[in-house]
């Protein structure tokens, strides 16, 4: 099955800094999503991005499906960006099961 | 935000008792999922449904059963709760690949 690996596992930044989070997946996928889990445990959809580039305000994401990786960019970090960022992908032959990475824990210091 | 509610939001129960968690959606999405999240991990799929009365197992289905008698409701039952089932349970819905998550249920089995 698909293996999903995220890096770095932890990241501590000052407010205003930029960051890049990486997600590698081991096989072809037909779904890749980025989520933010806030300190209250809520899972927030950031991007649905099986390929290409998308932007939403200070966040953007790029997936290069042929090279099996996705990147999440956060610019001008704010303390509210703190939390855990997960990427998850589903098998090339099914939309049923999302396989999750272990997450990147991001702490933004004021 | 996708219209997904979970009930109860918190529950403490004793080992050996049955427990049922409910997921309700107002989006009329075909697919519904139950995941569990344990500390330091991403989510793992317990069961999913691809239509009324159509369900299948995920990667951690032992000790759990599900039912879907209406499009909008997906029930997760722990027949006889064990301490290893202490976790946060998330419901998700999907129509065309992208999954949206409910607020979660924190279950503690003592």
PDB file of C-alpha atoms in Angstrom:
ATOM      1  CA  UNK A   1       0.000   0.000   0.000  1.00  0.00           C
ATOM      2  CA  UNK A   2       0.829   3.649  -0.139  1.00  0.00           C
ATOM      3  CA  UNK A   3       3.336   5.016   2.346  1.00  0.00           C
ATOM      4  CA  UNK A   4       3.135   8.713   3.210  1.00  0.00           C
ATOM      5  CA  UNK A   5       6.060  10.482   4.829  1.00  0.00           C
ATOM      6  CA  UNK A   6       6.117  14.061   6.050  1.00  0.00           C
ATOM      7  CA  UNK A   7       9.020  16.292   6.917  1.00  0.00           C
ATOM      8  CA  UNK A   8      10.090  17.906   9.096  1.00  0.00           C
ATOM      9  CA  UNK A   9       8.322  16.304  12.074  1.00  0.00           C
ATOM     10  CA  UNK A  10       8.593  19.491  14.111  1.00  0.00           C
ATOM     11  CA  UNK A  11       9.110  23.123  13.202  1.00  0.00           C
ATOM     12  CA  UNK A  12       9.413  26.149  15.461  1.00  0.00           C
ATOM     13  CA  UNK A  13       9.366  29.586  13.861  1.00  0.00           C
ATOM     14  CA  UNK A  14       8.992  33.222  14.767  1.00  0.00           C
ATOM     15  CA  UNK A  15       5.903  35.068  13.666  1.00  0.00           C
ATOM     16  CA  UNK A  16       6.388  36.439  10.170  1.00  0.00           C
ATOM     17  CA  UNK A  17       8.663  33.661   8.949  1.00  0.00           C
ATOM     18  CA  UNK A  18       8.005  31.499   5.904  1.00  0.00           C
ATOM     19  CA  UNK A  19       8.002  27.700   5.887  1.00  0.00           C
ATOM     20  CA  UNK A  20       7.852  24.732   3.535  1.00  0.00           C
ATOM     21  CA  UNK A  21       6.390  21.406   4.569  1.00  0.00           C
ATOM     22  CA  UNK A  22       6.982  18.316   2.471  1.00  0.00           C
ATOM     23  CA  UNK A  23       4.934  15.172   1.829  1.00  0.00           C
ATOM     24  CA  UNK A  24       6.371  12.175  -0.048  1.00  0.00           C
ATOM     25  CA  UNK A  25       4.174   9.304  -1.177  1.00  0.00           C
ATOM     26  CA  UNK A  26       5.307   5.929  -2.406  1.00  0.00           C
ATOM     27  CA  UNK A  27       2.847   5.145  -5.178  1.00  0.00           C
ATOM     28  CA  UNK A  28       0.530   6.770  -7.662  1.00  0.00           C
ATOM     29  CA  UNK A  29      -2.395   8.531  -6.026  1.00  0.00           C
ATOM     30  CA  UNK A  30      -5.685   9.968  -7.195  1.00  0.00           C
ATOM     31  CA  UNK A  31      -6.236  12.131  -4.154  1.00  0.00           C
ATOM     32  CA  UNK A  32      -3.929  14.231  -2.054  1.00  0.00           C
ATOM     33  CA  UNK A  33      -5.158  16.530   0.661  1.00  0.00           C
ATOM     34  CA  UNK A  34      -3.516  18.869   3.166  1.00  0.00           C
ATOM     35  CA  UNK A  35      -5.155  19.458   6.535  1.00  0.00           C
ATOM     36  CA  UNK A  36      -4.467  21.674   9.499  1.00  0.00           C
ATOM     37  CA  UNK A  37      -5.363  20.268  12.900  1.00  0.00           C
ATOM     38  CA  UNK A  38      -5.663  23.184  15.274  1.00  0.00           C
ATOM     39  CA  UNK A  39      -4.863  23.019  19.000  1.00  0.00           C
ATOM     40  CA  UNK A  40      -8.527  22.219  19.707  1.00  0.00           C
ATOM     41  CA  UNK A  41      -8.351  19.113  17.544  1.00  0.00           C
ATOM     42  CA  UNK A  42     -10.425  20.355  14.618  1.00  0.00           C
ATOM     43  CA  UNK A  43      -9.353  19.126  11.185  1.00  0.00           C
ATOM     44  CA  UNK A  44      -9.497  21.900   8.617  1.00  0.00           C
ATOM     45  CA  UNK A  45      -9.264  21.229   4.900  1.00  0.00           C
ATOM     46  CA  UNK A  46      -6.512  23.294   3.324  1.00  0.00           C
ATOM     47  CA  UNK A  47      -6.090  21.883  -0.168  1.00  0.00           C
ATOM     48  CA  UNK A  48      -7.342  19.084  -2.351  1.00  0.00           C
ATOM     49  CA  UNK A  49      -4.433  18.854  -4.761  1.00  0.00           C
ATOM     50  CA  UNK A  50      -3.717  15.567  -6.582  1.00  0.00           C
ATOM     51  CA  UNK A  51      -1.568  17.570  -9.011  1.00  0.00           C
ATOM     52  CA  UNK A  52      -0.629  21.131  -9.857  1.00  0.00           C
ATOM     53  CA  UNK A  53      -0.484  24.276  -7.752  1.00  0.00           C
ATOM     54  CA  UNK A  54      -3.114  26.069  -5.699  1.00  0.00           C
ATOM     55  CA  UNK A  55      -3.046  29.165  -3.555  1.00  0.00           C
ATOM     56  CA  UNK A  56      -5.305  30.390  -0.789  1.00  0.00           C
ATOM     57  CA  UNK A  57      -4.164  33.593   0.859  1.00  0.00           C
ATOM     58  CA  UNK A  58      -0.854  33.049   2.637  1.00  0.00           C
ATOM     59  CA  UNK A  59      -0.921  29.324   1.923  1.00  0.00           C
ATOM     60  CA  UNK A  60      -0.087  27.559  -1.293  1.00  0.00           C
ATOM     61  CA  UNK A  61       0.527  23.960  -2.275  1.00  0.00           C
ATOM     62  CA  UNK A  62       2.183  22.159  -5.140  1.00  0.00           C
ATOM     63  CA  UNK A  63       1.927  18.472  -6.004  1.00  0.00           C
ATOM     64  CA  UNK A  64       4.282  16.877  -8.518  1.00  0.00           C
ATOM     65  CA  UNK A  65       2.540  13.556  -9.044  1.00  0.00           C
ATOM     66  CA  UNK A  66       5.194  12.139 -11.386  1.00  0.00           C
ATOM     67  CA  UNK A  67       7.852  12.636  -8.681  1.00  0.00           C
ATOM     68  CA  UNK A  68       5.490  11.638  -5.847  1.00  0.00           C
ATOM     69  CA  UNK A  69       5.723  14.624  -3.577  1.00  0.00           C
ATOM     70  CA  UNK A  70       3.708  17.592  -2.446  1.00  0.00           C
ATOM     71  CA  UNK A  71       4.789  20.825  -0.783  1.00  0.00           C
ATOM     72  CA  UNK A  72       2.822  23.167   1.456  1.00  0.00           C
ATOM     73  CA  UNK A  73       4.078  26.737   1.715  1.00  0.00           C
ATOM     74  CA  UNK A  74       3.115  29.045   4.543  1.00  0.00           C
ATOM     75  CA  UNK A  75       4.173  32.666   4.191  1.00  0.00           C
ATOM     76  CA  UNK A  76       4.249  35.378   6.845  1.00  0.00           C
ATOM     77  CA  UNK A  77       3.360  32.925   9.611  1.00  0.00           C
ATOM     78  CA  UNK A  78       0.920  33.927  12.343  1.00  0.00           C
ATOM     79  CA  UNK A  79       0.442  32.373  15.765  1.00  0.00           C
ATOM     80  CA  UNK A  80      -2.914  31.023  14.577  1.00  0.00           C
ATOM     81  CA  UNK A  81      -1.006  28.866  12.077  1.00  0.00           C
ATOM     82  CA  UNK A  82       0.249  26.728  14.954  1.00  0.00           C
ATOM     83  CA  UNK A  83      -0.908  23.131  15.053  1.00  0.00           C
ATOM     84  CA  UNK A  84      -0.250  19.939  13.162  1.00  0.00           C
ATOM     85  CA  UNK A  85      -0.265  19.780   9.384  1.00  0.00           C
ATOM     86  CA  UNK A  86      -1.183  16.476   7.800  1.00  0.00           C
ATOM     87  CA  UNK A  87      -1.060  15.297   4.260  1.00  0.00           C
ATOM     88  CA  UNK A  88      -3.139  12.307   3.247  1.00  0.00           C
ATOM     89  CA  UNK A  89      -3.469  10.460  -0.002  1.00  0.00           C
ATOM     90  CA  UNK A  90      -5.602   7.687  -1.369  1.00  0.00           C
ATOM     91  CA  UNK A  91      -4.741   4.699  -3.483  1.00  0.00           C
ATOM     92  CA  UNK A  92      -4.555   4.993  -7.197  1.00  0.00           C
ATOM     93  CA  UNK A  93      -7.427   2.532  -7.575  1.00  0.00           C
ATOM     94  CA  UNK A  94      -9.802   3.832  -4.903  1.00  0.00           C
ATOM     95  CA  UNK A  95     -11.126   6.923  -3.214  1.00  0.00           C
ATOM     96  CA  UNK A  96     -12.063   5.009  -0.145  1.00  0.00           C
ATOM     97  CA  UNK A  97      -9.152   5.108   2.246  1.00  0.00           C
ATOM     98  CA  UNK A  98      -6.972   8.091   2.988  1.00  0.00           C
ATOM     99  CA  UNK A  99      -3.463   7.097   4.068  1.00  0.00           C
ATOM    100  CA  UNK A 100      -2.075   9.678   6.449  1.00  0.00           C
ATOM    101  CA  UNK A 101       1.392  10.954   7.147  1.00  0.00           C
ATOM    102  CA  UNK A 102       2.497  11.378  10.739  1.00  0.00           C
ATOM    103  CA  UNK A 103       2.174  15.144  10.495  1.00  0.00           C
ATOM    104  CA  UNK A 104       4.382  18.202  10.955  1.00  0.00           C
ATOM    105  CA  UNK A 105       3.921  19.967  14.280  1.00  0.00           C
ATOM    106  CA  UNK A 106       4.304  23.700  13.714  1.00  0.00           C
ATOM    107  CA  UNK A 107       4.750  26.171  16.535  1.00  0.00           C
ATOM    108  CA  UNK A 108       4.711  29.878  15.708  1.00  0.00           C
ATOM    109  CA  UNK A 109       6.162  32.049  18.454  1.00  0.00           C
ATOM    110  CA  UNK A 110       5.022  35.679  18.831  1.00  0.00           C
TER     111      UNK A 110
ATOM    112  CA  UNK B   1     -18.058  24.290   6.330  1.00  0.00           C
ATOM    113  CA  UNK B   2     -19.486  20.898   5.418  1.00  0.00           C
ATOM    114  CA  UNK B   3     -22.561  20.033   7.474  1.00  0.00           C
ATOM    115  CA  UNK B   4     -21.244  17.201   9.612  1.00  0.00           C
ATOM    116  CA  UNK B   5     -22.111  16.664  13.246  1.00  0.00           C
ATOM    117  CA  UNK B   6     -21.002  13.967  15.630  1.00  0.00           C
ATOM    118  CA  UNK B   7     -22.625  12.869  18.858  1.00  0.00           C
ATOM    119  CA  UNK B   8     -21.745  12.623  21.595  1.00  0.00           C
ATOM    120  CA  UNK B   9     -18.708  14.915  21.545  1.00  0.00           C
ATOM    121  CA  UNK B  10     -17.302  13.388  24.712  1.00  0.00           C
ATOM    122  CA  UNK B  11     -18.002  10.082  26.404  1.00  0.00           C
ATOM    123  CA  UNK B  12     -16.528   8.132  29.278  1.00  0.00           C
ATOM    124  CA  UNK B  13     -17.551   4.505  29.534  1.00  0.00           C
ATOM    125  CA  UNK B  14     -16.487   1.351  31.337  1.00  0.00           C
ATOM    126  CA  UNK B  15     -14.726  -1.655  29.862  1.00  0.00           C
ATOM    127  CA  UNK B  16     -17.185  -4.192  28.496  1.00  0.00           C
ATOM    128  CA  UNK B  17     -20.063  -1.811  27.826  1.00  0.00           C
ATOM    129  CA  UNK B  18     -21.480  -1.192  24.336  1.00  0.00           C
ATOM    130  CA  UNK B  19     -21.051   2.262  22.842  1.00  0.00           C
ATOM    131  CA  UNK B  20     -22.577   3.835  19.741  1.00  0.00           C
ATOM    132  CA  UNK B  21     -21.277   6.975  18.090  1.00  0.00           C
ATOM    133  CA  UNK B  22     -23.350   8.854  15.550  1.00  0.00           C
ATOM    134  CA  UNK B  23     -22.334  10.841  12.492  1.00  0.00           C
ATOM    135  CA  UNK B  24     -24.926  12.983  10.756  1.00  0.00           C
ATOM    136  CA  UNK B  25     -24.478  14.876   7.483  1.00  0.00           C
ATOM    137  CA  UNK B  26     -26.645  17.381   5.671  1.00  0.00           C
ATOM    138  CA  UNK B  27     -24.651  17.338   2.404  1.00  0.00           C
ATOM    139  CA  UNK B  28     -26.178  14.203   0.838  1.00  0.00           C
ATOM    140  CA  UNK B  29     -22.678  12.839   0.142  1.00  0.00           C
ATOM    141  CA  UNK B  30     -22.446   9.217  -0.931  1.00  0.00           C
ATOM    142  CA  UNK B  31     -19.365   8.176   1.049  1.00  0.00           C
ATOM    143  CA  UNK B  32     -18.998   8.238   4.813  1.00  0.00           C
ATOM    144  CA  UNK B  33     -16.029   7.135   6.913  1.00  0.00           C
ATOM    145  CA  UNK B  34     -15.075   6.480  10.503  1.00  0.00           C
ATOM    146  CA  UNK B  35     -11.460   7.106  11.568  1.00  0.00           C
ATOM    147  CA  UNK B  36      -9.672   6.984  14.887  1.00  0.00           C
ATOM    148  CA  UNK B  37      -6.777   9.197  15.907  1.00  0.00           C
ATOM    149  CA  UNK B  38      -4.335   8.261  18.614  1.00  0.00           C
ATOM    150  CA  UNK B  39      -1.661  10.534  20.120  1.00  0.00           C
ATOM    151  CA  UNK B  40       1.202  11.273  17.770  1.00  0.00           C
ATOM    152  CA  UNK B  41      -0.467   9.639  14.816  1.00  0.00           C
ATOM    153  CA  UNK B  42      -2.452  10.466  11.770  1.00  0.00           C
ATOM    154  CA  UNK B  43      -5.904   9.023  11.303  1.00  0.00           C
ATOM    155  CA  UNK B  44      -6.613   5.356  10.649  1.00  0.00           C
ATOM    156  CA  UNK B  45      -9.708   4.109   8.859  1.00  0.00           C
ATOM    157  CA  UNK B  46     -12.075   1.868  10.828  1.00  0.00           C
ATOM    158  CA  UNK B  47     -14.996   1.385   8.416  1.00  0.00           C
ATOM    159  CA  UNK B  48     -16.484   3.198   5.483  1.00  0.00           C
ATOM    160  CA  UNK B  49     -19.771   3.295   3.599  1.00  0.00           C
ATOM    161  CA  UNK B  50     -20.365   3.795  -0.110  1.00  0.00           C
ATOM    162  CA  UNK B  51     -24.158   3.957   0.116  1.00  0.00           C
ATOM    163  CA  UNK B  52     -27.157   3.048   2.246  1.00  0.00           C
ATOM    164  CA  UNK B  53     -26.579  -0.418   3.703  1.00  0.00           C
ATOM    165  CA  UNK B  54     -23.231  -0.660   1.830  1.00  0.00           C
ATOM    166  CA  UNK B  55     -20.251  -0.763   4.156  1.00  0.00           C
ATOM    167  CA  UNK B  56     -16.770  -2.231   4.225  1.00  0.00           C
ATOM    168  CA  UNK B  57     -13.850  -2.626   6.604  1.00  0.00           C
ATOM    169  CA  UNK B  58     -10.867  -0.375   6.936  1.00  0.00           C
ATOM    170  CA  UNK B  59      -7.444  -1.145   8.347  1.00  0.00           C
ATOM    171  CA  UNK B  60      -8.451  -1.213  12.053  1.00  0.00           C
ATOM    172  CA  UNK B  61     -11.955  -2.699  12.031  1.00  0.00           C
ATOM    173  CA  UNK B  62     -11.595  -5.353  14.744  1.00  0.00           C
ATOM    174  CA  UNK B  63     -13.978  -4.673  17.642  1.00  0.00           C
ATOM    175  CA  UNK B  64     -16.102  -2.221  15.656  1.00  0.00           C
ATOM    176  CA  UNK B  65     -19.274  -2.487  13.600  1.00  0.00           C
ATOM    177  CA  UNK B  66     -21.159   0.099  11.555  1.00  0.00           C
ATOM    178  CA  UNK B  67     -24.569   0.674  10.087  1.00  0.00           C
ATOM    179  CA  UNK B  68     -26.024   3.065   7.559  1.00  0.00           C
ATOM    180  CA  UNK B  69     -29.786   2.896   7.214  1.00  0.00           C
ATOM    181  CA  UNK B  70     -30.138   6.441   5.832  1.00  0.00           C
ATOM    182  CA  UNK B  71     -27.906   8.530   3.604  1.00  0.00           C
ATOM    183  CA  UNK B  72     -27.396  11.106   6.332  1.00  0.00           C
ATOM    184  CA  UNK B  73     -26.506   8.842   9.269  1.00  0.00           C
ATOM    185  CA  UNK B  74     -23.531   6.551   9.856  1.00  0.00           C
ATOM    186  CA  UNK B  75     -23.299   4.776  13.199  1.00  0.00           C
ATOM    187  CA  UNK B  76     -20.179   3.273  14.757  1.00  0.00           C
ATOM    188  CA  UNK B  77     -20.681   0.661  17.479  1.00  0.00           C
ATOM    189  CA  UNK B  78     -18.164  -0.733  19.904  1.00  0.00           C
ATOM    190  CA  UNK B  79     -19.825  -3.984  20.936  1.00  0.00           C
ATOM    191  CA  UNK B  80     -17.785  -4.352  24.114  1.00  0.00           C
ATOM    192  CA  UNK B  81     -15.495  -1.405  24.739  1.00  0.00           C
ATOM    193  CA  UNK B  82     -11.862  -2.005  25.703  1.00  0.00           C
ATOM    194  CA  UNK B  83      -9.222   0.381  27.001  1.00  0.00           C
ATOM    195  CA  UNK B  84      -7.385   0.131  23.666  1.00  0.00           C
ATOM    196  CA  UNK B  85     -10.388   1.816  22.056  1.00  0.00           C
ATOM    197  CA  UNK B  86      -9.792   5.009  24.015  1.00  0.00           C
ATOM    198  CA  UNK B  87      -9.256   7.469  21.201  1.00  0.00           C
ATOM    199  CA  UNK B  88     -10.650  10.408  19.279  1.00  0.00           C
ATOM    200  CA  UNK B  89     -13.075   9.298  16.594  1.00  0.00           C
ATOM    201  CA  UNK B  90     -13.633  11.334  13.455  1.00  0.00           C
ATOM    202  CA  UNK B  91     -16.350  10.948  10.881  1.00  0.00           C
ATOM    203  CA  UNK B  92     -15.764  12.102   7.309  1.00  0.00           C
ATOM    204  CA  UNK B  93     -17.864  12.485   4.182  1.00  0.00           C
ATOM    205  CA  UNK B  94     -16.995  12.567   0.506  1.00  0.00           C
ATOM    206  CA  UNK B  95     -18.737  12.780  -2.837  1.00  0.00           C
ATOM    207  CA  UNK B  96     -15.946  13.003  -5.383  1.00  0.00           C
ATOM    208  CA  UNK B  97     -12.689  12.323  -3.596  1.00  0.00           C
ATOM    209  CA  UNK B  98     -12.133  15.240  -1.232  1.00  0.00           C
ATOM    210  CA  UNK B  99     -12.994  14.276   2.331  1.00  0.00           C
ATOM    211  CA  UNK B 100     -14.471  16.613   4.941  1.00  0.00           C
ATOM    212  CA  UNK B 101     -14.312  15.891   8.635  1.00  0.00           C
ATOM    213  CA  UNK B 102     -16.631  16.268  11.579  1.00  0.00           C
ATOM    214  CA  UNK B 103     -15.573  17.787  14.916  1.00  0.00           C
ATOM    215  CA  UNK B 104     -14.641  14.452  16.497  1.00  0.00           C
ATOM    216  CA  UNK B 105     -15.758  12.438  19.519  1.00  0.00           C
ATOM    217  CA  UNK B 106     -13.383  11.910  22.423  1.00  0.00           C
ATOM    218  CA  UNK B 107     -14.029   8.452  23.904  1.00  0.00           C
ATOM    219  CA  UNK B 108     -12.439   7.265  27.120  1.00  0.00           C
ATOM    220  CA  UNK B 109     -12.808   3.649  28.200  1.00  0.00           C
ATOM    221  CA  UNK B 110     -11.949   3.102  31.874  1.00  0.00           C
TER     222      UNK B 110
END
